[in-house]
PDB file of C-alpha atoms in Angstrom:
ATOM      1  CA  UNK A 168      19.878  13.675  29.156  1.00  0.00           C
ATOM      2  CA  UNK A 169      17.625  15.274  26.235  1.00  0.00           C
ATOM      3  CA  UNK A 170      14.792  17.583  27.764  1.00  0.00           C
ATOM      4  CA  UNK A 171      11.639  16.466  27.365  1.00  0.00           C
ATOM      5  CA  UNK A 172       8.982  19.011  25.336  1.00  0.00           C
ATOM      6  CA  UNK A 173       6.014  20.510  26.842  1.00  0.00           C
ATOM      7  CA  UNK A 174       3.541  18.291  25.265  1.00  0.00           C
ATOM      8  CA  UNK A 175       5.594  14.379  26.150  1.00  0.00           C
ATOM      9  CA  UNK A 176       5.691  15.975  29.582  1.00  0.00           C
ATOM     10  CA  UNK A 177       1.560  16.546  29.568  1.00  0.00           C
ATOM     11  CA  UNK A 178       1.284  13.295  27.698  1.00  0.00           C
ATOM     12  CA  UNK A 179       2.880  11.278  30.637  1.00  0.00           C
ATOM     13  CA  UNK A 180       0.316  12.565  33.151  1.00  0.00           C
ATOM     14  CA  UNK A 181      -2.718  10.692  30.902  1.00  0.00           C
ATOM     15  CA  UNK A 182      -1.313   7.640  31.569  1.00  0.00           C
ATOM     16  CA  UNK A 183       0.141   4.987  34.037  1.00  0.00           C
ATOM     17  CA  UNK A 184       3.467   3.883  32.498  1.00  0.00           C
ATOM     18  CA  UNK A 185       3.282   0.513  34.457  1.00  0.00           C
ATOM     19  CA  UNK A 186       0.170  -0.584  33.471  1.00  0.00           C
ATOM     20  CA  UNK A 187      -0.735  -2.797  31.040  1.00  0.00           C
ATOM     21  CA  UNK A 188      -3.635  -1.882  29.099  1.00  0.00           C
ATOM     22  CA  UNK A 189      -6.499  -3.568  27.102  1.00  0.00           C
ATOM     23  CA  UNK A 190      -5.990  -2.869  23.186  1.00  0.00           C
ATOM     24  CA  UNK A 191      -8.868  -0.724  22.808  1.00  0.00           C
ATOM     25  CA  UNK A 192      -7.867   1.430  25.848  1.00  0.00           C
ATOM     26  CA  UNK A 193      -4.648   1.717  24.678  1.00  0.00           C
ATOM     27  CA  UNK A 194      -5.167   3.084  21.220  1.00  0.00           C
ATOM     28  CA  UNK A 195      -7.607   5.494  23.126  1.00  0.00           C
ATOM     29  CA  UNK A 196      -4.852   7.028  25.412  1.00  0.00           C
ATOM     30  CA  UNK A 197      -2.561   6.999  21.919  1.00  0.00           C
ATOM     31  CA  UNK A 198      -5.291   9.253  20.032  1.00  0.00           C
ATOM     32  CA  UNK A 199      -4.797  11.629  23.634  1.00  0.00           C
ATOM     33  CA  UNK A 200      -0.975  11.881  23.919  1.00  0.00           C
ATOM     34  CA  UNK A 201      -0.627  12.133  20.364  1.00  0.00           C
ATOM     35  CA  UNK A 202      -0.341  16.021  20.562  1.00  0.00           C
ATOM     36  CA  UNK A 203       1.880  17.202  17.614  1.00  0.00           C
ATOM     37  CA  UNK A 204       0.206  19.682  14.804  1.00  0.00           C
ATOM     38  CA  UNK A 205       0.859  17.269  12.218  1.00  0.00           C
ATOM     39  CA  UNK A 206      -1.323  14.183  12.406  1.00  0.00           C
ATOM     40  CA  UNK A 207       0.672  11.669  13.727  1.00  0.00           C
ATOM     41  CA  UNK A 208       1.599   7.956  12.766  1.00  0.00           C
ATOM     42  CA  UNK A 209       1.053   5.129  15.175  1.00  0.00           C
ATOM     43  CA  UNK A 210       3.589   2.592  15.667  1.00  0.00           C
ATOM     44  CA  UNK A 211       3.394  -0.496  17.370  1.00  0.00           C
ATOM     45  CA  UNK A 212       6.279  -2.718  18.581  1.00  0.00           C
ATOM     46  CA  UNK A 213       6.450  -5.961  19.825  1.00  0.00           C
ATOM     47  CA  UNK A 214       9.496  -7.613  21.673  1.00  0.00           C
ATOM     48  CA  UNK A 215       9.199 -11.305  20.803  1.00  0.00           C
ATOM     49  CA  UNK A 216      10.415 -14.724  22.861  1.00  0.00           C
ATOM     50  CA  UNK A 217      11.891 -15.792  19.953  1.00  0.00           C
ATOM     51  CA  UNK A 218      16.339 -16.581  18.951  1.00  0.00           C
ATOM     52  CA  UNK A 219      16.975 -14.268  15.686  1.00  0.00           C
ATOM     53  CA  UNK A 220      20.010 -16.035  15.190  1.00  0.00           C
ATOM     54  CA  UNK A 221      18.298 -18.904  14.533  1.00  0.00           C
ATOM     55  CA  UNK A 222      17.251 -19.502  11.042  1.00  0.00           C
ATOM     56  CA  UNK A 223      13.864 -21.490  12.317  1.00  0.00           C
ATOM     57  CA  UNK A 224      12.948 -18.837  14.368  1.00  0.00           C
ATOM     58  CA  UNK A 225      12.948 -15.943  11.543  1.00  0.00           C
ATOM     59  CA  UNK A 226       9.476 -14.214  12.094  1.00  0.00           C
ATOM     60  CA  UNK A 227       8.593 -12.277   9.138  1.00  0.00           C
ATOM     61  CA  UNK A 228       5.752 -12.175   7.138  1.00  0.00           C
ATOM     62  CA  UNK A 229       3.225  -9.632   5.562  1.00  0.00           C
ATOM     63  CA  UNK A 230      -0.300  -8.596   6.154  1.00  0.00           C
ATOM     64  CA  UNK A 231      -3.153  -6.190   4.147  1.00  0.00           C
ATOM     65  CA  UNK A 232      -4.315  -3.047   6.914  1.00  0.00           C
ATOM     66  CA  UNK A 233      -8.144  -3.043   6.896  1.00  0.00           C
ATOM     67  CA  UNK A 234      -7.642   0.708   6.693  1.00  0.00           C
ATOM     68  CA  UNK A 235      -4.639   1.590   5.265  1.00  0.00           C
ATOM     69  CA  UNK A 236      -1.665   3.142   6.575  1.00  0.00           C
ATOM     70  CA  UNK A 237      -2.945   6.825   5.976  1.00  0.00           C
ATOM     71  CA  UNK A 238       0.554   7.113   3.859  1.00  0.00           C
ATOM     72  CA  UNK A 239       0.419   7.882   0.126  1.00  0.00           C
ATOM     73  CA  UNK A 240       2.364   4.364  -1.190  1.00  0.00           C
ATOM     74  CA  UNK A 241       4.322   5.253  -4.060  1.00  0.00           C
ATOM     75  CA  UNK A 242       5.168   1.616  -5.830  1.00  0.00           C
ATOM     76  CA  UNK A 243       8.459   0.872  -8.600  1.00  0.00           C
ATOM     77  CA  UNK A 244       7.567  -1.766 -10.635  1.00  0.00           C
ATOM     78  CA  UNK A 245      10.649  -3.353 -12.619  1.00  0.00           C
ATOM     79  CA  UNK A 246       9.416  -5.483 -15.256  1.00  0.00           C
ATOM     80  CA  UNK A 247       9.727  -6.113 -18.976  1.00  0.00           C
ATOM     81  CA  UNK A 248       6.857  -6.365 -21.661  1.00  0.00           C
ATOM     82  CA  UNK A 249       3.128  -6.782 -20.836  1.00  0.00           C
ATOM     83  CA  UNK A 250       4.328  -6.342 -17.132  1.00  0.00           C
ATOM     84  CA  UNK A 251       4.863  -2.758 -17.365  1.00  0.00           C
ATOM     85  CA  UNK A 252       1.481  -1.784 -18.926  1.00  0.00           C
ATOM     86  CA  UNK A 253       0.148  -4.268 -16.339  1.00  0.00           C
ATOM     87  CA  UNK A 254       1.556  -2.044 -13.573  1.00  0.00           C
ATOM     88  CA  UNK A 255       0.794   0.876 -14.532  1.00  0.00           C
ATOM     89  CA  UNK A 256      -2.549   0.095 -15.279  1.00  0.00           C
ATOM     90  CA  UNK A 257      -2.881  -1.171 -11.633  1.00  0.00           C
ATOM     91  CA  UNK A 258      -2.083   1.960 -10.079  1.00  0.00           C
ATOM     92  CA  UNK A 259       2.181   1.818  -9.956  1.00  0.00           C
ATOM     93  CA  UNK A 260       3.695   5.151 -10.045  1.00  0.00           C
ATOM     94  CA  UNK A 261       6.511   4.254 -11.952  1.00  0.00           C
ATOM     95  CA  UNK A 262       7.238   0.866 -14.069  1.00  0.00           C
ATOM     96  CA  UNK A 263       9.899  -0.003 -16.112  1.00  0.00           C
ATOM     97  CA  UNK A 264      12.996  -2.101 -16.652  1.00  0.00           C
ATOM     98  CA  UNK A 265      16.566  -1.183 -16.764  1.00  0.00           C
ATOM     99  CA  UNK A 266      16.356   2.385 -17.404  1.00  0.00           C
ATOM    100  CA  UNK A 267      15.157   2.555 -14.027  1.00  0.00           C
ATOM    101  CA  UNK A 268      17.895   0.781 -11.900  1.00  0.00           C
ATOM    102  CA  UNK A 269      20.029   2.975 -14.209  1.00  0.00           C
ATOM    103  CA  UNK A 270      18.448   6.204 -12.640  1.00  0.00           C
ATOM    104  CA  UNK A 271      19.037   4.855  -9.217  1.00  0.00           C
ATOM    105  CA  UNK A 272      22.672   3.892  -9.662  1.00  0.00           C
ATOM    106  CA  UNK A 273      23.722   7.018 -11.538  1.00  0.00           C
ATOM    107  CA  UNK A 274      21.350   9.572  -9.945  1.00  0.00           C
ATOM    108  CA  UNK A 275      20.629   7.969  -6.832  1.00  0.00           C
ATOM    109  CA  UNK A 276      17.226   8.329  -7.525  1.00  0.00           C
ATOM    110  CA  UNK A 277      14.271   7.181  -4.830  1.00  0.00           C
ATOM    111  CA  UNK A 278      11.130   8.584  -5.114  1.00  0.00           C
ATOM    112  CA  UNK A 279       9.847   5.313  -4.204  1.00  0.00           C
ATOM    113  CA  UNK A 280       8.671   3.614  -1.518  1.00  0.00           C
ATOM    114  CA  UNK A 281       8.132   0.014  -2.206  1.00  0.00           C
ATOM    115  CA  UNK A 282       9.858  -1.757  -5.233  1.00  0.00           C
ATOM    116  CA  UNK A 283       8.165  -5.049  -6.897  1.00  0.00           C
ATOM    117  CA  UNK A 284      10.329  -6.778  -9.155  1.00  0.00           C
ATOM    118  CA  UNK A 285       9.056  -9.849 -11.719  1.00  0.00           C
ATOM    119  CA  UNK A 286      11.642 -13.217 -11.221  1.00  0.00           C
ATOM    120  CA  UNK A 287      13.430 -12.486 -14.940  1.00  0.00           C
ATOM    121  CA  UNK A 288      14.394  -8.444 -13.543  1.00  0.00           C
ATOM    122  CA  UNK A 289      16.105 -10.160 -10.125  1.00  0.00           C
ATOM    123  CA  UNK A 290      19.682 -10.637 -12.407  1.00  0.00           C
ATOM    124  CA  UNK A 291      19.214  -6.724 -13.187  1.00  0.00           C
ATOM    125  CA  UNK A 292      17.788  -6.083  -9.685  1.00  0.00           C
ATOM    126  CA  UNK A 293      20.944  -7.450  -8.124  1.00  0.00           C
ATOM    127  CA  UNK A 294      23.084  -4.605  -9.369  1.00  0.00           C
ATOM    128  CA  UNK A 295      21.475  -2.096  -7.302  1.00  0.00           C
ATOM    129  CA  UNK A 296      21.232  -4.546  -4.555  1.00  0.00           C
ATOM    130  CA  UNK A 297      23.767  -2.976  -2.269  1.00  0.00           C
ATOM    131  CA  UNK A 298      22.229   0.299  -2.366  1.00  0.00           C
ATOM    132  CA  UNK A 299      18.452  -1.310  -1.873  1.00  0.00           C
ATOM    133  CA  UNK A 300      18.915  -3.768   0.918  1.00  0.00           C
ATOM    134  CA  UNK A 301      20.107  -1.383   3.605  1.00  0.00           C
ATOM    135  CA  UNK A 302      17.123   0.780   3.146  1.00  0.00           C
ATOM    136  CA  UNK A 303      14.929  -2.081   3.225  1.00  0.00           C
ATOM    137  CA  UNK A 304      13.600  -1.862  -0.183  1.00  0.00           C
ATOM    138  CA  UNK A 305      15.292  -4.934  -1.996  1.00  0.00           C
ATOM    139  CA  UNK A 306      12.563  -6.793  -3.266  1.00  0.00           C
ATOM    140  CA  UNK A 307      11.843 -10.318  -1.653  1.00  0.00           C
ATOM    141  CA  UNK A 308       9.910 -13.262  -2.585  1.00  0.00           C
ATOM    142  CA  UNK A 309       8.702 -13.817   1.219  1.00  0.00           C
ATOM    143  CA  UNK A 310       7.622 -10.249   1.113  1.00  0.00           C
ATOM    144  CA  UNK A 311       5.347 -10.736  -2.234  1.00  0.00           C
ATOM    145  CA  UNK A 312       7.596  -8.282  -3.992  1.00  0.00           C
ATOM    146  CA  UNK A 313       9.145 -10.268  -5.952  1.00  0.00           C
ATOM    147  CA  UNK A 314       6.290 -11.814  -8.697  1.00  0.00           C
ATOM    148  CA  UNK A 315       4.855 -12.252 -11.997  1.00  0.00           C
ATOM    149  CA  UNK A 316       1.530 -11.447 -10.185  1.00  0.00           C
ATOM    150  CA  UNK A 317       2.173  -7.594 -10.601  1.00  0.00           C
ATOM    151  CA  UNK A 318      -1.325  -6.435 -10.516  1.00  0.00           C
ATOM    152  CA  UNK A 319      -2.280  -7.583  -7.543  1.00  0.00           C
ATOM    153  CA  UNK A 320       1.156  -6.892  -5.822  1.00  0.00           C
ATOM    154  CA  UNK A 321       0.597  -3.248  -6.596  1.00  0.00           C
ATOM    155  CA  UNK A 322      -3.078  -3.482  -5.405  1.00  0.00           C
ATOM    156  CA  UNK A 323      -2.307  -4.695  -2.408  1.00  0.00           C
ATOM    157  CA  UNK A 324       0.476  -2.629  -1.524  1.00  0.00           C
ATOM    158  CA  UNK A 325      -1.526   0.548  -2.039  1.00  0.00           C
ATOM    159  CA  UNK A 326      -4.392  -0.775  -0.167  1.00  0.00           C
ATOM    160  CA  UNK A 327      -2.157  -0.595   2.658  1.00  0.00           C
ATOM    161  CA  UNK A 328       0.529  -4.432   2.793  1.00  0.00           C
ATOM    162  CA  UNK A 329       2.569  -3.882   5.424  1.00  0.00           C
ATOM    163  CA  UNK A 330       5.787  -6.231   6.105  1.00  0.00           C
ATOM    164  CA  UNK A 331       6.949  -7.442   9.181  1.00  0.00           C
ATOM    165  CA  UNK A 332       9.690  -8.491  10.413  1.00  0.00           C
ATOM    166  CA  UNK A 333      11.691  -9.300  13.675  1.00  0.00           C
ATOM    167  CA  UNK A 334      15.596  -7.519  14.132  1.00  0.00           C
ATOM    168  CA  UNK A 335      18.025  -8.410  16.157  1.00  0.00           C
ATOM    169  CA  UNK A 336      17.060  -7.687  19.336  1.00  0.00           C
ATOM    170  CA  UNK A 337      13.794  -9.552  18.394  1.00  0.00           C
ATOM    171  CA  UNK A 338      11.671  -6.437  17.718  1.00  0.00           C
ATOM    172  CA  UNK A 339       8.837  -6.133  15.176  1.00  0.00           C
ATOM    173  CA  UNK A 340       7.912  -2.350  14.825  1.00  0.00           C
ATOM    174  CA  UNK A 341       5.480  -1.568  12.040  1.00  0.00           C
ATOM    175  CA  UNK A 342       3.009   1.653  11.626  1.00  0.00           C
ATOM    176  CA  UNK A 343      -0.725   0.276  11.943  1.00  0.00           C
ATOM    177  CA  UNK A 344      -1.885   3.954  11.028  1.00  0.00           C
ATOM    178  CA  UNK A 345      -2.895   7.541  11.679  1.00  0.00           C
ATOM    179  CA  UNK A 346      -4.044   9.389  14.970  1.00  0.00           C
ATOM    180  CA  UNK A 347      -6.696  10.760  13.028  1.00  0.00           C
ATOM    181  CA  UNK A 348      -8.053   7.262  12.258  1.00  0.00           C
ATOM    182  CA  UNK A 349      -9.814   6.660  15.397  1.00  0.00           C
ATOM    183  CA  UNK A 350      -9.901   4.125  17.938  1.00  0.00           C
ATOM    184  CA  UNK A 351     -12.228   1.779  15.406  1.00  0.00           C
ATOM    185  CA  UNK A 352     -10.215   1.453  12.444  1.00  0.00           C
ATOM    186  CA  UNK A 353      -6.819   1.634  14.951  1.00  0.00           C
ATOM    187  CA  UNK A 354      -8.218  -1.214  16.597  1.00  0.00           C
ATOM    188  CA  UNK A 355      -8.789  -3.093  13.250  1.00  0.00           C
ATOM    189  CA  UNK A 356      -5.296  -2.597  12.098  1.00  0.00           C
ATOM    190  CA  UNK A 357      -3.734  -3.237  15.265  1.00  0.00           C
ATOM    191  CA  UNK A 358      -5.669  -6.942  15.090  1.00  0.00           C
ATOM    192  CA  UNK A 359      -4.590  -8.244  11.905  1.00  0.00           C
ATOM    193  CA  UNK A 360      -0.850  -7.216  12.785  1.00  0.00           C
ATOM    194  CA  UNK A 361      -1.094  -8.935  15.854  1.00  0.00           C
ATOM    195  CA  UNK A 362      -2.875 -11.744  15.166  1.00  0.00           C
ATOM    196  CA  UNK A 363      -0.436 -12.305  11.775  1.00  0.00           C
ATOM    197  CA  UNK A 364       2.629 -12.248  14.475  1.00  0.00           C
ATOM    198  CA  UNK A 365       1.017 -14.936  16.247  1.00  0.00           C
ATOM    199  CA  UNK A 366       0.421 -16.938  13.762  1.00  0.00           C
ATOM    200  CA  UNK A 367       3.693 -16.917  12.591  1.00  0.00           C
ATOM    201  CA  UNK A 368       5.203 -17.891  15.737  1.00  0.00           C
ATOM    202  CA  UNK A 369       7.681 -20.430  14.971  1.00  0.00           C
ATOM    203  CA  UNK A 370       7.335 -24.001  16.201  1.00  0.00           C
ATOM    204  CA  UNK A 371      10.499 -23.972  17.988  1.00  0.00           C
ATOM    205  CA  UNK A 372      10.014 -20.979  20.190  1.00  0.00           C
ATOM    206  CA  UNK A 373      10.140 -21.596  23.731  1.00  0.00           C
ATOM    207  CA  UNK A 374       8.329 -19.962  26.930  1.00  0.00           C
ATOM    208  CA  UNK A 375       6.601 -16.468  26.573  1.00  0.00           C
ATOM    209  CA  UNK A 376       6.212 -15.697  22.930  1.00  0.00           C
ATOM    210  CA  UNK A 377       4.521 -11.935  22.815  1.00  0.00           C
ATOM    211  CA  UNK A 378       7.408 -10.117  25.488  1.00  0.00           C
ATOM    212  CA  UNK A 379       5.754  -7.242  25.282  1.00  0.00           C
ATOM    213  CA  UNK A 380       3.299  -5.027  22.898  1.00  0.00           C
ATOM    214  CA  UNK A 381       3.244  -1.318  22.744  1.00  0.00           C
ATOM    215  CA  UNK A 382       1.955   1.367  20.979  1.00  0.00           C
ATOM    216  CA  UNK A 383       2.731   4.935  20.211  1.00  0.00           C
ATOM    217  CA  UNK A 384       2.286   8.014  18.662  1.00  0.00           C
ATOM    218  CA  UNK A 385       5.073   9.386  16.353  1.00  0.00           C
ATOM    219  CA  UNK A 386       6.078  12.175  18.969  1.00  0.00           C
ATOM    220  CA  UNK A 387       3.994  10.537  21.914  1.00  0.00           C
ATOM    221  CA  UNK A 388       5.063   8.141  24.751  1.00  0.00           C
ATOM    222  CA  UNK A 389       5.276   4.498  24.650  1.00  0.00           C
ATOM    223  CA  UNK A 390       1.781   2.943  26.150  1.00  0.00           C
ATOM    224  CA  UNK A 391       1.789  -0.940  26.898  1.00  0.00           C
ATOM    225  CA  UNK A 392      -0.550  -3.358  26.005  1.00  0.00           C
ATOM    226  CA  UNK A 393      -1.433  -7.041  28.132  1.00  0.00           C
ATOM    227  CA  UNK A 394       0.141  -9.037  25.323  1.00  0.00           C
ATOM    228  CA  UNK A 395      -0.767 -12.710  26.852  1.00  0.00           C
ATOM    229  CA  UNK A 396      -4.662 -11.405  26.409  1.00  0.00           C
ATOM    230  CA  UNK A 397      -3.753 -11.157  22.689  1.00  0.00           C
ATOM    231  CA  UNK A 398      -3.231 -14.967  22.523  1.00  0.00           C
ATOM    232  CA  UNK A 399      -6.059 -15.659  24.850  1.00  0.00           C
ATOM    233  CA  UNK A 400      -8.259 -14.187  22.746  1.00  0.00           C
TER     234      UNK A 400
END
């Protein structure tokens, strides 16, 4: 069994790993046990009642942070025409058409972290699709990535879009922010992930829907949240 660090071990004692905490309290106890030098990210996951395997129970959707993520987005555009000036203009840090899949495919290129695509650059797009999809970056249309509507695609993902979207196991984990944030703006984030997931519950999900909810700091221990008060309220 890996040994625990110094600062997990004085983490654990700030908490009751059995309890199930309010939101707000929770993202307070996150801010404590997050104890790393480097300002942390905070990650929530939810285990969800739902059948993956199903196609009607698929939950996946997308959703604008209040406050950001507190991560510098850096947004491919691959368009044609207009579309690239468009882009740019919007705040992309790189836009362009094939010469760009061409860079990824020959110099394996990604200095990217979110790709939007227009509909007429998806039968380019496809080329590189084996090397996008398994690093999640394969633009969608579900996802909002893949659109004529480029401007305010690329506003939205540098304002902080997040996507989510359950695995296998029926897990949705998704960063809602920074330690440094503060239990306000944490608190904000954390509610319009949540409440998204909920709303997206599908119709043919059965019995407890929100398994459970917890939070945590990139190096900090897991701290669980009362996830039936989430739908209550």
């Amino acid at each position: 069994m890996a040994k625990k660090g110094k600062n997990y071990l004085e983490s654990i004692k700030l908490y009751d790993k059995h309890n199930l905490y309010d939101a707000k309290e929770a993202l307070e106890l996150v801010q404590k046990t997050g104890k790393a030098k480097f300002d942390e990210t905070v990650e929530l996951s939810v285990r969800l009642g739902v059948d993956p395997r199903q196609a009607d129970q698929q939950v996946r959707g997308t959703v604008v942070l209040p406050h950001g993520t507190g991560k510098t987005i850096r947004v491919l555009v691959l368009a044609k025409g207009p579309k690239v000036e468009e882009a740019l203009n919007a705040g992309a840090d790189y836009a362009g058409g094939e010469e760009y899949v061409e860079k990824i495919q020959k110099e394996n290129w990604f200095e990217f972290d979110v790709v939007i695509a227009t509909p007429d650059m998806m039968g380019v797009v496809g080329k590189i699709g084996r090397v996008l999809g398994p690093k999640g970056l394969m633009p969608n249309p579900k996802s909002g990535t893949v659109t004529f509507e480029v401007e305010k695609a690329v506003q939205d993902t540098k304002a902080g879009k997040i996507e989510y979207r359950v695995d296998k196991q029926a897990i949705i984990n998704v960063p809602i922010g920074k330690v440094s944030f503060g239990t306000e703006k944490l608190q904000d984030n954390f509610q319009a992930v949540t409440q998204a997931i909920i709303k997206a519950k599908p119709a043919s999900a059965k019995g407890r829907y929100l398994k459970s909810v917890t939070v945590a700091s990139t190096m900090g221990p897991g701290i669980k949240i009362n996830g039936q008060k989430l739908i209550e309220n």
